[in-house]
Amino acid sequence: MKLINSDGQNTVLELNESSVTYKDDTYDIIIHDGDISQAGHIATNNFVVKPDHVETLIERFSNRKGNVDNYQGFTGFMLIKNEQKLTVLTGWKTIEDFNAWVNSEAFQNSHVKKENRVKEKGSEHLEAMPVRENYTVEA
């Protein structure tokens, strides 16, 4: 899949059975719910995790509530790992579907409050703030 960001830069997301190639690195697929390959828009959150906290965060994602799975236009969720790097990918039919999720109360409660807390106090789990990226999928 060719992914293009708002600046026109592109990268490739190549899905394999138990791994993906993303940004020229190979990642293990830890969780894959739904079918991200059906997305027209992919949003990513890229984390660099402190070495002793990788398994803790994987466990948290494994026990996620799944609120996003019920939103219109959602196609899939994926957690991928390369050493200390974790990336969450969510697939959406359209960018409008993704924006509706971001503006929802469920998103605000689960993401914005955590993000503000990390900005204010830092994180016991992360090396730095997560980096969010949005991509249009080119067929």
CSV table of N, CA and C in Angstrom, one decimal:
chain,number,residue,atom,x,y,z
A,1,MET,N,0.9,-1.2,0.0
A,1,MET,CA,0.0,0.0,0.0
A,1,MET,C,0.9,1.2,0.0
A,2,LYS,N,0.6,2.2,-0.9
A,2,LYS,CA,1.3,3.4,-0.9
A,2,LYS,C,0.6,4.4,0.0
A,3,LEU,N,1.3,5.0,1.0
A,3,LEU,CA,0.7,6.0,1.9
A,3,LEU,C,1.3,7.4,1.6
A,4,ILE,N,0.4,8.4,1.5
A,4,ILE,CA,0.8,9.7,1.2
A,4,ILE,C,0.3,10.6,2.3
A,5,ASN,N,1.2,11.4,2.9
A,5,ASN,CA,0.8,12.4,3.9
A,5,ASN,C,0.4,13.7,3.3
A,6,SER,N,0.0,14.6,4.1
A,6,SER,CA,-0.5,15.9,3.7
A,6,SER,C,0.5,16.8,3.0
A,7,ASP,N,1.8,16.5,3.2
A,7,ASP,CA,2.9,17.2,2.5
A,7,ASP,C,3.3,16.6,1.2
A,8,GLY,N,2.6,15.5,0.8
A,8,GLY,CA,2.8,14.8,-0.4
A,8,GLY,C,4.0,13.8,-0.4
A,9,GLN,N,4.5,13.6,0.8
A,9,GLN,CA,5.6,12.6,1.0
A,9,GLN,C,4.9,11.3,1.1
A,10,ASN,N,5.6,10.2,0.6
A,10,ASN,CA,4.9,8.9,0.7
A,10,ASN,C,5.9,7.9,1.3
A,11,THR,N,5.2,6.9,1.7
A,11,THR,CA,5.9,5.7,2.3
A,11,THR,C,5.1,4.5,1.9
A,12,VAL,N,5.7,3.3,2.1
A,12,VAL,CA,5.0,2.1,1.7
A,12,VAL,C,4.7,1.3,3.0
A,13,LEU,N,3.5,0.7,3.0
A,13,LEU,CA,3.1,-0.2,4.1
A,13,LEU,C,2.8,-1.5,3.4
A,14,GLU,N,3.7,-2.4,3.6
A,14,GLU,CA,3.6,-3.8,3.0
A,14,GLU,C,3.2,-4.8,4.1
A,15,LEU,N,2.0,-5.3,3.9
A,15,LEU,CA,1.5,-6.3,4.9
A,15,LEU,C,1.9,-7.7,4.5
A,16,ASN,N,2.5,-8.4,5.5
A,16,ASN,CA,2.8,-9.8,5.3
A,16,ASN,C,2.0,-10.6,6.4
A,17,GLU,N,2.2,-11.9,6.5
A,17,GLU,CA,1.4,-12.7,7.4
A,17,GLU,C,1.6,-12.3,8.8
A,18,SER,N,2.9,-12.2,9.3
A,18,SER,CA,3.1,-11.9,10.7
A,18,SER,C,4.0,-10.6,10.9
A,19,SER,N,4.2,-9.9,9.8
A,19,SER,CA,5.0,-8.7,9.9
A,19,SER,C,4.6,-7.7,8.8
A,20,VAL,N,5.1,-6.4,9.0
A,20,VAL,CA,4.8,-5.4,8.0
A,20,VAL,C,6.1,-4.7,7.8
A,21,THR,N,6.3,-4.1,6.6
A,21,THR,CA,7.3,-3.2,6.3
A,21,THR,C,6.7,-1.8,6.3
A,22,TYR,N,7.2,-0.9,7.1
A,22,TYR,CA,6.7,0.4,7.3
A,22,TYR,C,7.9,1.4,7.5
A,23,LYS,N,8.0,2.4,6.7
A,23,LYS,CA,9.1,3.4,6.8
A,23,LYS,C,10.4,2.7,6.7
A,24,ASP,N,10.5,1.7,5.8
A,24,ASP,CA,11.8,1.0,5.5
A,24,ASP,C,12.3,0.2,6.7
A,25,ASP,N,11.4,-0.1,7.7
A,25,ASP,CA,11.8,-1.0,8.7
A,25,ASP,C,10.8,-2.2,8.8
A,26,THR,N,11.2,-3.3,9.3
A,26,THR,CA,10.3,-4.4,9.4
A,26,THR,C,9.8,-4.5,10.9
A,27,TYR,N,8.5,-4.6,11.0
A,27,TYR,CA,7.8,-4.6,12.3
A,27,TYR,C,7.1,-6.0,12.5
A,28,ASP,N,7.0,-6.5,13.7
A,28,ASP,CA,6.2,-7.7,14.0
A,28,ASP,C,4.8,-7.2,14.2
A,29,ILE,N,3.8,-7.9,13.7
A,29,ILE,CA,2.4,-7.6,14.0
A,29,ILE,C,2.1,-8.2,15.3
A,30,ILE,N,1.7,-7.4,16.2
A,30,ILE,CA,1.3,-7.8,17.6
A,30,ILE,C,-0.2,-8.0,17.7
A,31,ILE,N,-1.0,-7.1,17.1
A,31,ILE,CA,-2.5,-7.1,17.1
A,31,ILE,C,-2.9,-6.7,15.7
A,32,HIS,N,-3.9,-7.4,15.1
A,32,HIS,CA,-4.5,-7.0,13.9
A,32,HIS,C,-5.9,-7.4,13.9
A,33,ASP,N,-6.8,-6.3,14.2
A,33,ASP,CA,-8.2,-6.5,14.3
A,33,ASP,C,-8.8,-5.8,13.0
A,34,GLY,N,-9.8,-6.4,12.4
A,34,GLY,CA,-10.4,-5.9,11.2
A,34,GLY,C,-9.5,-6.1,10.0
A,35,ASP,N,-9.7,-5.2,9.0
A,35,ASP,CA,-8.9,-5.3,7.8
A,35,ASP,C,-8.4,-4.0,7.3
A,36,ILE,N,-7.2,-3.7,7.8
A,36,ILE,CA,-6.6,-2.3,7.5
A,36,ILE,C,-6.3,-2.2,6.0
A,37,SER,N,-6.2,-3.3,5.3
A,37,SER,CA,-6.0,-3.2,3.8
A,37,SER,C,-7.1,-2.6,3.1
A,38,GLN,N,-8.3,-2.5,3.7
A,38,GLN,CA,-9.5,-1.9,3.0
A,38,GLN,C,-9.6,-0.4,3.3
A,39,ALA,N,-8.6,0.2,3.9
A,39,ALA,CA,-8.7,1.6,4.3
A,39,ALA,C,-8.4,2.5,3.1
A,40,GLY,N,-9.0,3.7,3.1
A,40,GLY,CA,-8.7,4.8,2.2
A,40,GLY,C,-7.9,5.9,2.9
A,41,HIS,N,-7.9,5.8,4.3
A,41,HIS,CA,-7.1,6.7,5.1
A,41,HIS,C,-6.6,5.9,6.3
A,42,ILE,N,-5.3,6.1,6.6
A,42,ILE,CA,-4.6,5.4,7.7
A,42,ILE,C,-4.0,6.5,8.6
A,43,ALA,N,-4.4,6.4,9.9
A,43,ALA,CA,-3.8,7.3,11.0
A,43,ALA,C,-2.8,6.4,11.8
A,44,THR,N,-1.7,7.0,12.1
A,44,THR,CA,-0.7,6.3,12.9
A,44,THR,C,-0.3,7.1,14.1
A,45,ASN,N,0.0,6.4,15.2
A,45,ASN,CA,0.7,6.9,16.4
A,45,ASN,C,1.9,6.1,16.6
A,46,ASN,N,3.1,6.8,16.6
A,46,ASN,CA,4.4,6.2,16.7
A,46,ASN,C,5.0,6.5,18.0
A,47,PHE,N,5.3,5.4,18.8
A,47,PHE,CA,5.8,5.6,20.1
A,47,PHE,C,7.2,5.0,20.2
A,48,VAL,N,8.1,5.7,21.0
A,48,VAL,CA,9.4,5.1,21.4
A,48,VAL,C,9.2,4.8,22.9
A,49,VAL,N,9.3,3.6,23.2
A,49,VAL,CA,9.0,3.1,24.6
A,49,VAL,C,10.3,2.9,25.3
A,50,LYS,N,10.2,3.2,26.6
A,50,LYS,CA,11.4,2.9,27.5
A,50,LYS,C,11.5,1.4,27.5
A,51,PRO,N,12.8,0.9,27.5
A,51,PRO,CA,13.0,-0.6,27.3
A,51,PRO,C,12.3,-1.5,28.2
A,52,ASP,N,12.1,-1.1,29.5
A,52,ASP,CA,11.5,-2.0,30.5
A,52,ASP,C,10.0,-1.9,30.4
A,53,HIS,N,9.4,-1.1,29.5
A,53,HIS,CA,8.0,-0.9,29.5
A,53,HIS,C,7.3,-1.3,28.2
A,54,VAL,N,8.0,-2.0,27.3
A,54,VAL,CA,7.4,-2.4,26.0
A,54,VAL,C,6.3,-3.4,26.3
A,55,GLU,N,6.6,-4.4,27.1
A,55,GLU,CA,5.5,-5.5,27.3
A,55,GLU,C,4.3,-4.9,28.1
A,56,THR,N,4.5,-3.9,28.9
A,56,THR,CA,3.4,-3.3,29.6
A,56,THR,C,2.5,-2.6,28.6
A,57,LEU,N,3.1,-1.9,27.7
A,57,LEU,CA,2.2,-1.2,26.7
A,57,LEU,C,1.5,-2.2,25.8
A,58,ILE,N,2.2,-3.2,25.4
A,58,ILE,CA,1.6,-4.2,24.5
A,58,ILE,C,0.4,-4.8,25.3
A,59,GLU,N,0.5,-5.1,26.6
A,59,GLU,CA,-0.6,-5.7,27.3
A,59,GLU,C,-1.7,-4.7,27.4
A,60,ARG,N,-1.4,-3.4,27.6
A,60,ARG,CA,-2.5,-2.4,27.6
A,60,ARG,C,-3.3,-2.4,26.3
A,61,PHE,N,-2.5,-2.4,25.2
A,61,PHE,CA,-3.2,-2.4,23.9
A,61,PHE,C,-4.0,-3.7,23.7
A,62,SER,N,-3.5,-4.8,24.2
A,62,SER,CA,-4.2,-6.1,24.0
A,62,SER,C,-5.5,-6.0,24.8
A,63,ASN,N,-5.6,-5.2,25.8
A,63,ASN,CA,-6.8,-5.1,26.6
A,63,ASN,C,-7.6,-3.8,26.3
A,64,ARG,N,-7.4,-3.3,25.2
A,64,ARG,CA,-8.0,-2.0,24.8
A,64,ARG,C,-9.5,-2.2,24.8
A,65,LYS,N,-10.2,-1.1,25.0
A,65,LYS,CA,-11.7,-1.2,25.1
A,65,LYS,C,-12.3,-1.4,23.7
A,66,GLY,N,-11.7,-0.9,22.7
A,66,GLY,CA,-12.2,-1.2,21.3
A,66,GLY,C,-13.3,-0.2,20.9
A,67,ASN,N,-13.4,0.9,21.6
A,67,ASN,CA,-14.4,1.9,21.2
A,67,ASN,C,-14.3,2.3,19.7
A,68,VAL,N,-13.2,2.4,19.2
A,68,VAL,CA,-13.0,2.8,17.8
A,68,VAL,C,-13.6,1.8,16.9
A,69,ASP,N,-13.6,0.5,17.2
A,69,ASP,CA,-14.1,-0.5,16.3
A,69,ASP,C,-15.6,-0.3,15.9
A,70,ASN,N,-16.3,0.5,16.7
A,70,ASN,CA,-17.7,0.6,16.4
A,70,ASN,C,-18.0,1.9,15.6
A,71,TYR,N,-17.0,2.7,15.2
A,71,TYR,CA,-17.3,3.9,14.5
A,71,TYR,C,-17.5,3.7,13.0
A,72,GLN,N,-18.4,4.4,12.5
A,72,GLN,CA,-18.7,4.4,11.0
A,72,GLN,C,-17.4,4.6,10.3
A,73,GLY,N,-17.1,3.8,9.3
A,73,GLY,CA,-16.0,3.9,8.4
A,73,GLY,C,-14.7,3.3,8.9
A,74,PHE,N,-14.7,2.7,10.2
A,74,PHE,CA,-13.5,2.1,10.7
A,74,PHE,C,-13.3,0.8,10.0
A,75,THR,N,-12.0,0.5,9.5
A,75,THR,CA,-11.8,-0.8,8.8
A,75,THR,C,-10.8,-1.7,9.6
A,76,GLY,N,-10.0,-1.1,10.5
A,76,GLY,CA,-9.0,-2.0,11.2
A,76,GLY,C,-8.1,-1.3,12.1
A,77,PHE,N,-7.6,-2.1,13.0
A,77,PHE,CA,-6.6,-1.6,14.1
A,77,PHE,C,-5.4,-2.6,14.0
A,78,MET,N,-4.2,-2.0,14.1
A,78,MET,CA,-3.0,-2.8,14.1
A,78,MET,C,-2.0,-2.2,15.0
A,79,LEU,N,-1.4,-3.0,15.8
A,79,LEU,CA,-0.2,-2.7,16.7
A,79,LEU,C,1.0,-3.4,16.1
A,80,ILE,N,2.0,-2.7,15.8
A,80,ILE,CA,3.2,-3.3,15.3
A,80,ILE,C,4.4,-2.9,16.1
A,81,LYS,N,5.4,-3.7,16.1
A,81,LYS,CA,6.6,-3.5,17.0
A,81,LYS,C,7.9,-3.8,16.3
A,82,ASN,N,8.9,-2.9,16.6
A,82,ASN,CA,10.2,-3.1,16.1
A,82,ASN,C,11.1,-2.6,17.3
A,83,GLU,N,11.6,-3.5,18.1
A,83,GLU,CA,12.4,-3.3,19.3
A,83,GLU,C,11.6,-2.3,20.2
A,84,GLN,N,12.1,-1.1,20.4
A,84,GLN,CA,11.4,-0.2,21.3
A,84,GLN,C,10.3,0.7,20.6
A,85,LYS,N,10.2,0.5,19.3
A,85,LYS,CA,9.2,1.3,18.6
A,85,LYS,C,7.9,0.5,18.5
A,86,LEU,N,6.8,1.2,18.9
A,86,LEU,CA,5.5,0.6,18.7
A,86,LEU,C,4.7,1.6,17.9
A,87,THR,N,4.0,1.1,16.9
A,87,THR,CA,3.1,2.0,16.1
A,87,THR,C,1.7,1.4,16.1
A,88,VAL,N,0.8,2.3,16.3
A,88,VAL,CA,-0.7,1.9,16.2
A,88,VAL,C,-1.1,2.5,14.9
A,89,LEU,N,-1.8,1.6,14.1
A,89,LEU,CA,-2.4,2.1,12.8
A,89,LEU,C,-3.9,1.8,12.9
A,90,THR,N,-4.6,2.8,12.5
A,90,THR,CA,-6.1,2.6,12.4
A,90,THR,C,-6.5,3.0,11.0
A,91,GLY,N,-7.3,2.1,10.4
A,91,GLY,CA,-7.7,2.3,9.0
A,91,GLY,C,-9.1,2.8,9.0
A,92,TRP,N,-9.4,3.7,8.0
A,92,TRP,CA,-10.7,4.3,7.9
A,92,TRP,C,-11.1,4.3,6.4
A,93,LYS,N,-12.4,4.2,6.1
A,93,LYS,CA,-12.8,4.3,4.7
A,93,LYS,C,-12.4,5.7,4.1
A,94,THR,N,-12.7,6.7,4.9
A,94,THR,CA,-12.4,8.1,4.4
A,94,THR,C,-11.8,8.9,5.6
A,95,ILE,N,-11.2,10.0,5.2
A,95,ILE,CA,-10.7,11.0,6.2
A,95,ILE,C,-11.8,11.6,7.0
A,96,GLU,N,-13.0,11.7,6.4
A,96,GLU,CA,-14.1,12.3,7.1
A,96,GLU,C,-14.5,11.3,8.3
A,97,ASP,N,-14.5,10.0,8.0
A,97,ASP,CA,-14.8,9.0,9.0
A,97,ASP,C,-13.8,9.2,10.2
A,98,PHE,N,-12.5,9.3,9.9
A,98,PHE,CA,-11.5,9.5,10.9
A,98,PHE,C,-11.7,10.7,11.7
A,99,ASN,N,-12.0,11.8,11.0
A,99,ASN,CA,-12.2,13.1,11.7
A,99,ASN,C,-13.4,13.0,12.6
A,100,ALA,N,-14.5,12.3,12.2
A,100,ALA,CA,-15.6,12.1,13.1
A,100,ALA,C,-15.2,11.4,14.4
A,101,TRP,N,-14.3,10.4,14.3
A,101,TRP,CA,-13.8,9.7,15.4
A,101,TRP,C,-13.0,10.6,16.3
A,102,VAL,N,-12.1,11.4,15.7
A,102,VAL,CA,-11.3,12.3,16.5
A,102,VAL,C,-12.1,13.3,17.3
A,103,ASN,N,-13.2,13.8,16.7
A,103,ASN,CA,-14.1,14.8,17.3
A,103,ASN,C,-15.1,14.2,18.3
A,104,SER,N,-15.1,12.8,18.4
A,104,SER,CA,-16.1,12.2,19.3
A,104,SER,C,-15.7,12.3,20.7
A,105,GLU,N,-16.7,12.2,21.6
A,105,GLU,CA,-16.5,12.2,23.0
A,105,GLU,C,-15.6,11.0,23.5
A,106,ALA,N,-15.8,9.9,22.9
A,106,ALA,CA,-15.0,8.7,23.2
A,106,ALA,C,-13.5,8.9,23.0
A,107,PHE,N,-13.2,9.5,21.8
A,107,PHE,CA,-11.8,9.8,21.5
A,107,PHE,C,-11.3,10.9,22.5
A,108,GLN,N,-12.0,11.9,22.7
A,108,GLN,CA,-11.6,13.0,23.6
A,108,GLN,C,-11.3,12.4,25.0
A,109,ASN,N,-12.2,11.5,25.5
A,109,ASN,CA,-12.0,11.0,26.8
A,109,ASN,C,-10.8,10.0,26.9
A,110,SER,N,-10.5,9.3,25.9
A,110,SER,CA,-9.5,8.3,26.0
A,110,SER,C,-8.1,8.7,25.5
A,111,HIS,N,-8.1,9.8,24.6
A,111,HIS,CA,-6.8,10.2,24.1
A,111,HIS,C,-6.3,11.6,24.5
A,112,VAL,N,-7.2,12.6,24.5
A,112,VAL,CA,-6.8,13.9,24.7
A,112,VAL,C,-6.4,14.1,26.2
A,113,LYS,N,-7.1,13.5,27.1
A,113,LYS,CA,-6.8,13.6,28.5
A,113,LYS,C,-5.5,13.0,28.8
A,114,LYS,N,-5.2,11.8,28.2
A,114,LYS,CA,-3.9,11.1,28.4
A,114,LYS,C,-2.8,12.0,27.8
A,115,GLU,N,-3.0,12.5,26.6
A,115,GLU,CA,-2.0,13.3,26.0
A,115,GLU,C,-1.6,14.5,26.8
A,116,ASN,N,-2.6,15.2,27.3
A,116,ASN,CA,-2.4,16.4,28.2
A,116,ASN,C,-1.6,16.0,29.4
A,117,ARG,N,-1.9,14.9,30.0
A,117,ARG,CA,-1.2,14.5,31.2
A,117,ARG,C,0.3,14.2,30.9
A,118,VAL,N,0.5,13.5,29.8
A,118,VAL,CA,1.9,13.2,29.4
A,118,VAL,C,2.7,14.5,29.1
A,119,LYS,N,2.0,15.5,28.4
A,119,LYS,CA,2.7,16.7,28.1
A,119,LYS,C,3.1,17.4,29.4
A,120,GLU,N,2.2,17.4,30.4
A,120,GLU,CA,2.5,18.1,31.7
A,120,GLU,C,3.5,17.3,32.6
A,121,LYS,N,3.3,16.0,32.7
A,121,LYS,CA,4.1,15.3,33.7
A,121,LYS,C,5.1,14.3,33.1
A,122,GLY,N,5.1,14.1,31.8
A,122,GLY,CA,6.0,13.1,31.2
A,122,GLY,C,5.3,11.8,31.3
A,123,SER,N,6.0,10.7,30.9
A,123,SER,CA,5.4,9.4,30.9
A,123,SER,C,6.5,8.4,31.5
A,124,GLU,N,6.0,7.5,32.4
A,124,GLU,CA,6.9,6.5,32.9
A,124,GLU,C,7.2,5.4,31.8
A,125,HIS,N,6.4,5.4,30.8
A,125,HIS,CA,6.5,4.4,29.7
A,125,HIS,C,7.2,4.8,28.5
A,126,LEU,N,7.1,6.1,28.1
A,126,LEU,CA,7.6,6.6,26.8
A,126,LEU,C,8.9,7.4,26.9
A,127,GLU,N,9.7,7.3,25.9
A,127,GLU,CA,10.9,8.1,25.8
A,127,GLU,C,10.5,9.6,25.4
A,128,ALA,N,9.4,9.7,24.6
A,128,ALA,CA,9.0,11.1,24.1
A,128,ALA,C,7.5,11.0,23.8
A,129,MET,N,7.0,12.2,23.5
A,129,MET,CA,5.6,12.2,23.0
A,129,MET,C,5.4,11.4,21.8
A,130,PRO,N,4.3,10.7,21.6
A,130,PRO,CA,4.0,10.0,20.4
A,130,PRO,C,3.9,10.9,19.2
A,131,VAL,N,4.2,10.4,18.0
A,131,VAL,CA,4.2,11.2,16.8
A,131,VAL,C,3.0,10.7,16.0
A,132,ARG,N,2.0,11.6,15.7
A,132,ARG,CA,0.8,11.2,15.0
A,132,ARG,C,1.1,11.6,13.5
A,133,GLU,N,0.6,10.7,12.6
A,133,GLU,CA,0.7,10.9,11.2
A,133,GLU,C,-0.6,10.4,10.6
A,134,ASN,N,-1.0,11.1,9.5
A,134,ASN,CA,-2.2,10.8,8.7
A,134,ASN,C,-1.8,10.6,7.2
A,135,TYR,N,-2.4,9.5,6.7
A,135,TYR,CA,-2.0,9.2,5.3
A,135,TYR,C,-3.3,8.9,4.5
A,136,THR,N,-3.2,9.3,3.2
A,136,THR,CA,-4.2,8.8,2.2
A,136,THR,C,-3.6,7.6,1.6
A,137,VAL,N,-4.4,6.6,1.4
A,137,VAL,CA,-4.0,5.3,0.8
A,137,VAL,C,-4.2,5.5,-0.7
A,138,GLU,N,-3.1,5.2,-1.5
A,138,GLU,CA,-3.2,5.2,-2.9
A,138,GLU,C,-3.3,3.8,-3.4
A,139,ALA,N,-4.3,3.5,-4.2
A,139,ALA,CA,-4.4,2.1,-4.7
A,139,ALA,C,-3.4,1.7,-5.7
